[in-house]
Amino acid sequence: MGDGILKALGISITTNEIAIAILEKISTAKPILIHTSKTPVKKHNDNAKLMDWFESVFIELITQHKPDSVAYRMILNPNKDQIPAWEFPLGVLNLVCFKHSLPCIGYSSSKITGSATKVNAVRFPEAVKSSNYQKYAMEAAYRACEGKK
């Protein structure tokens, strides 16, 4: 947290993409969206190779954006085919954050209450409005700013 600014990285993972949002927050002010992006998930038949790929992506995101905290969206009831692509990477993300001494917060959409309203108060660029997964990444980043699960 340099100069009183908290930078939070929010992540939402699907079978096909990793959506991220970066928020900055100064003291008690509302968080400001400074970056969003999507990265296509590389297809691998081997879970170990897929997790190795996720690790390199997470390290690159942390190195590039230098967040003070990270949060991610958990899927509570993935089907069997979704688990390697949706759930396994979250363990890798937690390990990468641990190795970089970063807090890492997981949340589920079913736990969203009043905080979703606060996130909606942040102005979304048009690209974010069109993607639910970008909104989930925004929610995760907001939770990282607030330190909430």
PDB file of C-alpha atoms in Angstrom:
ATOM      1  CA  MET A   1       0.000   0.000   0.000  1.00  0.00           C
ATOM      2  CA  GLY A   2       2.056   2.900  -1.282  1.00  0.00           C
ATOM      3  CA  ASP A   3       1.065   6.554  -0.723  1.00  0.00           C
ATOM      4  CA  GLY A   4      -2.132   5.545   1.108  1.00  0.00           C
ATOM      5  CA  ILE A   5      -3.523   3.874  -2.017  1.00  0.00           C
ATOM      6  CA  LEU A   6      -4.782   0.291  -1.812  1.00  0.00           C
ATOM      7  CA  LYS A   7      -4.666  -1.635  -5.081  1.00  0.00           C
ATOM      8  CA  ALA A   8      -6.851  -4.732  -5.302  1.00  0.00           C
ATOM      9  CA  LEU A   9      -6.879  -7.477  -7.917  1.00  0.00           C
ATOM     10  CA  GLY A  10     -10.180  -9.309  -8.466  1.00  0.00           C
ATOM     11  CA  ILE A  11     -10.305 -12.569 -10.402  1.00  0.00           C
ATOM     12  CA  SER A  12     -13.142 -14.613 -11.879  1.00  0.00           C
ATOM     13  CA  ILE A  13     -12.300 -17.889 -13.637  1.00  0.00           C
ATOM     14  CA  THR A  14     -14.442 -19.828 -16.094  1.00  0.00           C
ATOM     15  CA  THR A  15     -13.679 -22.786 -18.314  1.00  0.00           C
ATOM     16  CA  ASN A  16     -12.814 -20.396 -21.153  1.00  0.00           C
ATOM     17  CA  GLU A  17     -11.352 -17.266 -19.574  1.00  0.00           C
ATOM     18  CA  ILE A  18      -9.820 -15.475 -16.617  1.00  0.00           C
ATOM     19  CA  ALA A  19     -11.481 -12.102 -16.050  1.00  0.00           C
ATOM     20  CA  ILE A  20      -9.673  -9.563 -13.901  1.00  0.00           C
ATOM     21  CA  ALA A  21     -10.420  -6.143 -12.488  1.00  0.00           C
ATOM     22  CA  ILE A  22      -8.066  -3.779 -10.690  1.00  0.00           C
ATOM     23  CA  LEU A  23      -9.469  -1.251  -8.239  1.00  0.00           C
ATOM     24  CA  GLU A  24      -7.651   1.483  -6.375  1.00  0.00           C
ATOM     25  CA  LYS A  25      -8.943   2.927  -3.148  1.00  0.00           C
ATOM     26  CA  ILE A  26      -7.680   5.938  -1.252  1.00  0.00           C
ATOM     27  CA  SER A  27      -8.571   5.864   2.448  1.00  0.00           C
ATOM     28  CA  THR A  28     -12.378   5.921   2.838  1.00  0.00           C
ATOM     29  CA  ALA A  29     -13.172   6.987  -0.743  1.00  0.00           C
ATOM     30  CA  LYS A  30     -15.073   4.680  -3.104  1.00  0.00           C
ATOM     31  CA  PRO A  31     -12.829   2.334  -5.075  1.00  0.00           C
ATOM     32  CA  ILE A  32     -11.969   3.418  -8.614  1.00  0.00           C
ATOM     33  CA  LEU A  33     -11.783   0.951 -11.495  1.00  0.00           C
ATOM     34  CA  ILE A  34      -8.415   1.319 -13.192  1.00  0.00           C
ATOM     35  CA  HIS A  35      -8.143  -1.812 -15.337  1.00  0.00           C
ATOM     36  CA  THR A  36     -10.112  -4.787 -16.656  1.00  0.00           C
ATOM     37  CA  SER A  37      -9.049  -7.573 -18.958  1.00  0.00           C
ATOM     38  CA  LYS A  38      -9.773 -11.127 -20.003  1.00  0.00           C
ATOM     39  CA  THR A  39      -7.302 -13.884 -20.770  1.00  0.00           C
ATOM     40  CA  PRO A  40      -8.401 -17.001 -22.658  1.00  0.00           C
ATOM     41  CA  VAL A  41      -7.734 -20.194 -20.678  1.00  0.00           C
ATOM     42  CA  LYS A  42      -5.201 -22.408 -22.409  1.00  0.00           C
ATOM     43  CA  LYS A  43      -6.628 -25.852 -23.128  1.00  0.00           C
ATOM     44  CA  HIS A  44      -4.732 -28.796 -21.613  1.00  0.00           C
ATOM     45  CA  ASN A  45      -5.736 -32.415 -21.173  1.00  0.00           C
ATOM     46  CA  ASP A  46      -3.202 -32.706 -18.356  1.00  0.00           C
ATOM     47  CA  ASN A  47      -4.251 -31.012 -15.087  1.00  0.00           C
ATOM     48  CA  ALA A  48      -0.634 -30.527 -13.962  1.00  0.00           C
ATOM     49  CA  LYS A  49       0.199 -28.637 -17.167  1.00  0.00           C
ATOM     50  CA  LEU A  50      -2.985 -26.581 -16.812  1.00  0.00           C
ATOM     51  CA  MET A  51      -2.076 -25.637 -13.211  1.00  0.00           C
ATOM     52  CA  ASP A  52       1.458 -24.756 -14.313  1.00  0.00           C
ATOM     53  CA  TRP A  53      -0.065 -22.418 -16.917  1.00  0.00           C
ATOM     54  CA  PHE A  54      -2.371 -20.846 -14.299  1.00  0.00           C
ATOM     55  CA  GLU A  55       0.581 -20.334 -11.956  1.00  0.00           C
ATOM     56  CA  SER A  56       2.496 -18.432 -14.639  1.00  0.00           C
ATOM     57  CA  VAL A  57      -0.568 -16.270 -15.401  1.00  0.00           C
ATOM     58  CA  PHE A  58      -1.138 -15.455 -11.707  1.00  0.00           C
ATOM     59  CA  ILE A  59       2.540 -14.591 -11.181  1.00  0.00           C
ATOM     60  CA  GLU A  60       2.440 -12.340 -14.246  1.00  0.00           C
ATOM     61  CA  LEU A  61      -0.725 -10.570 -13.001  1.00  0.00           C
ATOM     62  CA  ILE A  62       0.784  -9.962  -9.560  1.00  0.00           C
ATOM     63  CA  THR A  63       4.110  -8.810 -11.001  1.00  0.00           C
ATOM     64  CA  GLN A  64       2.470  -6.523 -13.554  1.00  0.00           C
ATOM     65  CA  HIS A  65      -0.238  -4.948 -11.363  1.00  0.00           C
ATOM     66  CA  LYS A  66       1.444  -5.097  -7.919  1.00  0.00           C
ATOM     67  CA  PRO A  67      -1.782  -5.468  -5.901  1.00  0.00           C
ATOM     68  CA  ASP A  68      -1.946  -5.096  -2.128  1.00  0.00           C
ATOM     69  CA  SER A  69      -4.607  -7.801  -1.936  1.00  0.00           C
ATOM     70  CA  VAL A  70      -6.289 -10.366  -4.180  1.00  0.00           C
ATOM     71  CA  ALA A  71      -9.802 -11.788  -4.156  1.00  0.00           C
ATOM     72  CA  TYR A  72     -11.513 -14.366  -6.316  1.00  0.00           C
ATOM     73  CA  ARG A  73     -14.985 -15.688  -7.027  1.00  0.00           C
ATOM     74  CA  MET A  74     -15.672 -19.264  -5.929  1.00  0.00           C
ATOM     75  CA  ILE A  75     -18.226 -21.445  -7.685  1.00  0.00           C
ATOM     76  CA  LEU A  76     -20.062 -23.390  -4.985  1.00  0.00           C
ATOM     77  CA  ASN A  77     -21.514 -26.211  -7.091  1.00  0.00           C
ATOM     78  CA  PRO A  78     -19.327 -26.859 -10.119  1.00  0.00           C
ATOM     79  CA  ASN A  79     -19.999 -30.010 -12.101  1.00  0.00           C
ATOM     80  CA  LYS A  80     -17.278 -32.652 -12.355  1.00  0.00           C
ATOM     81  CA  ASP A  81     -15.979 -31.356 -15.687  1.00  0.00           C
ATOM     82  CA  GLN A  82     -15.669 -27.775 -14.365  1.00  0.00           C
ATOM     83  CA  ILE A  83     -13.638 -28.609 -11.250  1.00  0.00           C
ATOM     84  CA  PRO A  84     -10.162 -28.768 -12.895  1.00  0.00           C
ATOM     85  CA  ALA A  85     -10.685 -25.471 -14.746  1.00  0.00           C
ATOM     86  CA  TRP A  86     -12.626 -23.567 -12.053  1.00  0.00           C
ATOM     87  CA  GLU A  87     -11.580 -24.896  -8.651  1.00  0.00           C
ATOM     88  CA  PHE A  88      -8.034 -26.287  -8.953  1.00  0.00           C
ATOM     89  CA  PRO A  89      -6.636 -22.901 -10.115  1.00  0.00           C
ATOM     90  CA  LEU A  90      -7.907 -21.268  -6.922  1.00  0.00           C
ATOM     91  CA  GLY A  91      -5.536 -23.440  -4.895  1.00  0.00           C
ATOM     92  CA  VAL A  92      -2.714 -22.356  -7.193  1.00  0.00           C
ATOM     93  CA  LEU A  93      -3.774 -18.707  -6.776  1.00  0.00           C
ATOM     94  CA  ASN A  94      -3.748 -19.054  -2.983  1.00  0.00           C
ATOM     95  CA  LEU A  95      -0.253 -20.565  -3.102  1.00  0.00           C
ATOM     96  CA  VAL A  96       1.060 -17.827  -5.412  1.00  0.00           C
ATOM     97  CA  CYS A  97      -0.413 -15.148  -3.139  1.00  0.00           C
ATOM     98  CA  PHE A  98       1.094 -16.850  -0.088  1.00  0.00           C
ATOM     99  CA  LYS A  99       4.521 -16.870  -1.755  1.00  0.00           C
ATOM    100  CA  HIS A 100       4.115 -13.142  -2.537  1.00  0.00           C
ATOM    101  CA  SER A 101       2.866 -12.351   1.013  1.00  0.00           C
ATOM    102  CA  LEU A 102      -0.490 -11.134  -0.329  1.00  0.00           C
ATOM    103  CA  PRO A 103      -3.858 -11.597   1.365  1.00  0.00           C
ATOM    104  CA  CYS A 104      -6.102 -13.761  -0.820  1.00  0.00           C
ATOM    105  CA  ILE A 105      -9.867 -13.713  -0.229  1.00  0.00           C
ATOM    106  CA  GLY A 106     -12.418 -16.088  -1.717  1.00  0.00           C
ATOM    107  CA  TYR A 107     -16.107 -15.265  -1.947  1.00  0.00           C
ATOM    108  CA  SER A 108     -19.191 -16.789  -3.505  1.00  0.00           C
ATOM    109  CA  SER A 109     -21.916 -14.929  -5.374  1.00  0.00           C
ATOM    110  CA  SER A 110     -24.519 -16.398  -3.038  1.00  0.00           C
ATOM    111  CA  LYS A 111     -22.932 -14.412  -0.177  1.00  0.00           C
ATOM    112  CA  ILE A 112     -23.343 -11.048  -1.941  1.00  0.00           C
ATOM    113  CA  THR A 113     -25.618  -8.698  -0.036  1.00  0.00           C
ATOM    114  CA  GLY A 114     -25.098  -4.961   0.295  1.00  0.00           C
ATOM    115  CA  SER A 115     -21.636  -4.917  -1.230  1.00  0.00           C
ATOM    116  CA  ALA A 116     -22.972  -5.516  -4.749  1.00  0.00           C
ATOM    117  CA  THR A 117     -24.739  -2.155  -4.547  1.00  0.00           C
ATOM    118  CA  LYS A 118     -21.474  -0.454  -3.602  1.00  0.00           C
ATOM    119  CA  VAL A 119     -19.698  -2.080  -6.552  1.00  0.00           C
ATOM    120  CA  ASN A 120     -22.460  -0.956  -8.901  1.00  0.00           C
ATOM    121  CA  ALA A 121     -21.863   2.600  -7.680  1.00  0.00           C
ATOM    122  CA  VAL A 122     -18.413   2.407  -9.286  1.00  0.00           C
ATOM    123  CA  ARG A 123     -18.737   3.414 -12.928  1.00  0.00           C
ATOM    124  CA  PHE A 124     -18.212   0.458 -15.254  1.00  0.00           C
ATOM    125  CA  PRO A 125     -16.813   0.990 -18.733  1.00  0.00           C
ATOM    126  CA  GLU A 126     -19.051  -0.423 -21.474  1.00  0.00           C
ATOM    127  CA  ALA A 127     -16.813  -3.491 -21.864  1.00  0.00           C
ATOM    128  CA  VAL A 128     -17.458  -4.446 -18.254  1.00  0.00           C
ATOM    129  CA  LYS A 129     -21.209  -3.903 -18.502  1.00  0.00           C
ATOM    130  CA  SER A 130     -21.385  -6.557 -21.216  1.00  0.00           C
ATOM    131  CA  SER A 131     -19.644  -9.311 -19.244  1.00  0.00           C
ATOM    132  CA  ASN A 132     -21.001 -10.980 -16.108  1.00  0.00           C
ATOM    133  CA  TYR A 133     -17.578 -12.489 -15.439  1.00  0.00           C
ATOM    134  CA  GLN A 134     -15.987  -9.027 -15.499  1.00  0.00           C
ATOM    135  CA  LYS A 135     -18.621  -7.957 -12.957  1.00  0.00           C
ATOM    136  CA  TYR A 136     -17.661 -10.938 -10.787  1.00  0.00           C
ATOM    137  CA  ALA A 137     -14.017  -9.848 -11.052  1.00  0.00           C
ATOM    138  CA  MET A 138     -15.110  -6.322 -10.020  1.00  0.00           C
ATOM    139  CA  GLU A 139     -16.964  -7.764  -7.023  1.00  0.00           C
ATOM    140  CA  ALA A 140     -13.859  -9.731  -6.078  1.00  0.00           C
ATOM    141  CA  ALA A 141     -11.668  -6.624  -6.363  1.00  0.00           C
ATOM    142  CA  TYR A 142     -14.126  -4.676  -4.231  1.00  0.00           C
ATOM    143  CA  ARG A 143     -14.007  -7.385  -1.579  1.00  0.00           C
ATOM    144  CA  ALA A 144     -10.202  -7.261  -1.682  1.00  0.00           C
ATOM    145  CA  CYS A 145     -10.352  -3.479  -1.131  1.00  0.00           C
ATOM    146  CA  GLU A 146     -12.661  -3.939   1.814  1.00  0.00           C
ATOM    147  CA  GLY A 147     -10.965  -7.079   3.174  1.00  0.00           C
ATOM    148  CA  LYS A 148     -14.303  -8.931   3.164  1.00  0.00           C
ATOM    149  CA  LYS A 149     -15.108 -12.552   2.471  1.00  0.00           C
TER     150      LYS A 149
END
